Coordinates of C-alpha atoms in Angstrom, one line a residue:
M1 CA 94.0 60.2 142.8
D2 CA 90.4 61.7 142.8
K3 CA 89.9 65.2 144.1
L4 CA 88.3 64.2 147.5
S5 CA 91.3 61.8 148.2
T6 CA 93.7 64.6 147.4
L7 CA 91.8 67.0 149.7
R8 CA 91.9 64.5 152.5
E9 CA 95.6 63.9 152.0
K10 CA 96.5 67.6 152.0
N11 CA 94.3 68.6 154.9
P12 CA 95.0 65.9 157.5
G13 CA 93.9 68.0 160.5
L14 CA 90.3 68.5 159.2
P15 CA 87.6 65.8 158.9
F16 CA 86.9 65.7 155.2
H17 CA 83.9 64.1 153.5
S18 CA 81.7 64.3 150.4
V19 CA 78.2 65.8 150.6
N20 CA 77.2 62.3 149.2
D21 CA 78.5 60.7 152.4
S22 CA 76.3 59.9 155.4
A23 CA 78.3 62.4 157.5
F24 CA 76.5 65.2 155.6
S25 CA 73.1 64.2 156.9
R26 CA 73.7 66.0 160.2
F27 CA 74.1 69.3 158.4
G28 CA 71.9 69.0 155.3
R29 CA 71.0 66.9 152.3
V30 CA 71.7 66.6 148.5
V31 CA 68.6 67.7 146.5
D32 CA 67.5 66.2 143.2
F33 CA 67.0 69.4 141.2
D34 CA 67.7 70.2 137.6
A35 CA 69.8 73.4 137.9
S36 CA 71.3 73.3 134.4
A37 CA 69.6 76.5 133.1
L38 CA 70.4 78.3 136.3
I39 CA 74.0 77.3 136.2
A40 CA 74.3 78.4 132.5
A41 CA 72.9 81.8 133.4
C42 CA 75.3 82.1 136.4
Q43 CA 78.3 81.3 134.3
K44 CA 77.5 84.2 132.0
A45 CA 76.6 86.7 134.8
A46 CA 79.3 86.0 137.4
Q47 CA 82.6 87.3 136.1
M48 CA 85.5 86.1 138.3
P49 CA 87.2 88.9 140.3
N50 CA 91.0 89.3 140.2
A51 CA 91.2 88.4 143.9
G52 CA 88.9 87.7 146.9
S53 CA 85.3 86.7 146.8
Q54 CA 82.0 88.4 146.1
Y55 CA 78.5 87.9 147.2
V56 CA 75.3 89.3 145.7
P57 CA 72.1 88.2 147.7
D58 CA 69.8 88.6 144.7
M59 CA 71.2 88.6 141.1
P60 CA 68.8 89.8 138.4
A61 CA 70.3 87.3 135.8
L62 CA 69.2 84.5 138.1
E63 CA 65.8 85.8 138.9
T64 CA 64.3 86.0 135.4
P65 CA 60.7 84.6 135.5
E66 CA 61.5 81.2 134.1
L67 CA 64.5 80.6 136.4
F68 CA 62.9 82.1 139.5
H69 CA 59.7 80.0 139.3
A70 CA 61.7 76.8 139.1
V71 CA 63.7 77.7 142.2
Q72 CA 60.8 79.1 144.2
H73 CA 58.5 76.2 143.4
G74 CA 61.0 73.4 143.3
L75 CA 63.3 74.3 146.2
R76 CA 61.4 76.7 148.4
G77 CA 57.8 75.4 148.3
D78 CA 56.5 78.6 146.8
G79 CA 57.9 80.6 149.7
A80 CA 59.4 84.1 149.3
C81 CA 63.0 83.7 148.2
Q82 CA 66.0 85.3 146.6
V83 CA 68.5 83.8 144.2
G84 CA 72.0 85.2 144.5
C85 CA 75.6 84.1 144.0
C86 CA 78.9 83.8 145.9
W87 CA 82.0 83.4 143.8
G88 CA 85.7 84.2 143.5
F89 CA 88.7 82.9 145.5
N90 CA 88.7 81.8 149.1
S91 CA 90.7 79.2 151.1
A92 CA 90.2 80.1 154.8
L93 CA 87.5 79.3 157.3
N94 CA 87.5 82.8 158.9
C95 CA 83.8 82.9 160.0
L96 CA 80.7 80.8 160.4
E97 CA 77.1 82.1 160.2
Y98 CA 73.6 80.8 160.5
H99 CA 70.1 81.9 159.6
R100 CA 66.6 81.2 161.0
A101 CA 65.8 79.3 157.8
G102 CA 67.5 76.7 155.6
E103 CA 69.7 77.6 152.6
H104 CA 70.2 76.0 149.2
N105 CA 73.6 76.1 147.4
I106 CA 74.0 75.0 143.8
A107 CA 77.7 74.3 143.0
V108 CA 78.5 75.9 139.6
T109 CA 82.1 74.6 140.1
D110 CA 83.6 72.1 142.4
M111 CA 84.0 73.6 145.9
V112 CA 84.5 72.9 149.6
V113 CA 82.2 74.0 152.4
M114 CA 83.3 74.0 156.1
L115 CA 80.4 73.3 158.4
A116 CA 79.5 72.9 162.1
S117 CA 76.3 72.6 164.0
Q118 CA 74.6 75.3 166.0
L119 CA 73.7 72.5 168.4
D120 CA 77.4 72.3 169.4
M121 CA 77.6 75.9 170.3
V122 CA 78.1 76.8 174.0
G123 CA 76.3 80.1 174.5
L124 CA 77.7 82.4 171.7
D125 CA 80.8 80.3 171.1
L126 CA 81.7 77.2 169.0
P127 CA 84.3 75.1 170.8
E128 CA 87.4 73.8 169.1
G129 CA 87.1 70.5 167.1
K130 CA 83.5 71.0 165.8
V131 CA 84.3 72.0 162.2
E132 CA 84.1 69.5 159.3
A133 CA 84.8 69.9 155.6
F134 CA 82.7 68.7 152.7
F135 CA 83.5 68.4 149.0
V136 CA 80.7 69.5 146.7
P137 CA 81.0 68.4 143.1
A138 CA 80.0 70.9 140.3
G139 CA 76.3 70.6 139.4
T140 CA 75.2 69.5 142.9
T141 CA 72.3 71.2 144.7
I142 CA 72.5 71.0 148.5
E143 CA 70.3 72.2 151.4
F144 CA 71.8 73.4 154.6
Y145 CA 69.5 73.0 157.6
A146 CA 68.8 76.1 159.7
T147 CA 71.0 74.7 162.5
T148 CA 74.0 74.4 160.2
L149 CA 76.8 76.9 160.6
H150 CA 78.4 77.7 157.2
Y151 CA 80.1 80.5 155.3
C152 CA 81.9 81.3 152.1
P153 CA 82.9 78.2 150.0
C154 CA 86.5 77.4 149.2
H155 CA 88.0 76.9 145.8
T156 CA 89.6 73.6 144.8
E157 CA 91.2 74.9 141.6
D158 CA 93.3 77.9 140.8
S159 CA 90.4 79.2 138.7
G160 CA 88.2 79.9 141.8
F161 CA 84.7 78.8 142.9
C162 CA 81.2 79.7 142.1
S163 CA 78.0 78.9 144.1
I164 CA 74.4 79.9 143.6
V165 CA 72.8 80.8 146.9
V166 CA 69.0 80.6 147.6
L167 CA 67.6 82.1 150.8
P168 CA 64.4 83.8 152.0
R169 CA 64.0 87.3 150.5
G170 CA 66.0 89.9 152.4
T171 CA 68.5 87.6 154.0
N172 CA 72.1 89.0 154.2
H173 CA 71.0 92.5 153.4
A174 CA 72.3 95.4 155.6
L175 CA 70.6 95.9 159.0
T176 CA 68.4 98.9 159.2
E177 CA 68.1 98.9 163.0
P178 CA 70.7 98.4 165.9
R179 CA 71.3 94.9 167.1
P180 CA 68.8 93.7 169.6
D181 CA 69.8 93.2 173.2
G182 CA 70.0 89.7 174.7
Y183 CA 69.6 86.2 173.2
D184 CA 72.1 86.0 170.3
G185 CA 71.7 89.7 169.2
R186 CA 75.5 90.2 169.8
L187 CA 76.1 88.0 166.7
L188 CA 73.6 89.7 164.4
W189 CA 75.7 90.9 161.4
A190 CA 73.1 91.4 158.7
K191 CA 69.4 90.7 158.2
D192 CA 68.7 87.1 159.3
K193 CA 72.5 86.5 159.5
W194 CA 74.2 85.7 162.8
L195 CA 78.0 85.4 162.6
I196 CA 81.0 84.3 164.7
A197 CA 84.6 84.9 163.6
N198 CA 87.8 83.1 164.2
P199 CA 90.0 85.4 166.5
E200 CA 92.7 85.2 163.8
N201 CA 90.4 86.9 161.3
R202 CA 91.3 90.4 162.5
A203 CA 89.5 92.2 159.7
D204 CA 86.0 91.0 160.8
V205 CA 86.8 91.0 164.5
D206 CA 88.1 94.6 164.3
A207 CA 84.9 95.5 162.4
G208 CA 82.8 94.2 165.3
A209 CA 82.3 90.5 164.7
Y210 CA 82.2 88.3 167.8
P211 CA 85.4 86.1 168.1
G212 CA 83.5 83.0 169.0
L213 CA 84.8 80.5 166.5
H214 CA 87.5 78.7 168.4
G215 CA 90.3 76.4 167.2
E216 CA 92.4 76.5 164.0
N217 CA 91.4 78.9 161.2
F218 CA 91.6 76.2 158.6
V219 CA 93.0 76.9 155.2
I220 CA 92.0 74.4 152.4
R221 CA 94.9 73.0 150.5
Y222 CA 94.3 71.3 147.2

């Protein structure tokens, strides 16, 4: 049985697709981009933690002149960007976030992303039943649209997951001013990062995250 079929079988309560399926077009697209040199650099730089996941918004090993130019020109249209990495071990949904701009992920390993659309939010909340899961094969470059709610990928093997993350420069860095009043300021968690948490995710809710992600806090089984 292939990996996607196994994921579907072991996660029957969650709509499961491949990013190569038409269902992904609502959330993003697969991008034809040669990421081989970037992936090789990431494999050397991102040492797997003993537990949990890590995220570095801008990783020097991925921003050498040759690597950075290819990303900035080929993926971001010469716009200001940062090249970082998210890697480690994660199985749970826990949170969803969005930005004011699109995001590129490059799968260094096979991984799963759980997604929803900002268009399905009601005020600051995402109702139950709006989350879908997508399998991303290693080596695939994907673009999330700015309206796509996403968060930390999930691993599909005991060895963990690794994803290169490309965003506008400064995204996900710590806030330097208080949250603004009104609009969706209550959700602002970091620079250009608005976040809702599942109520079962007590760590983030107790730290101040808004518990607006309703429904099951899915755990990916593989």
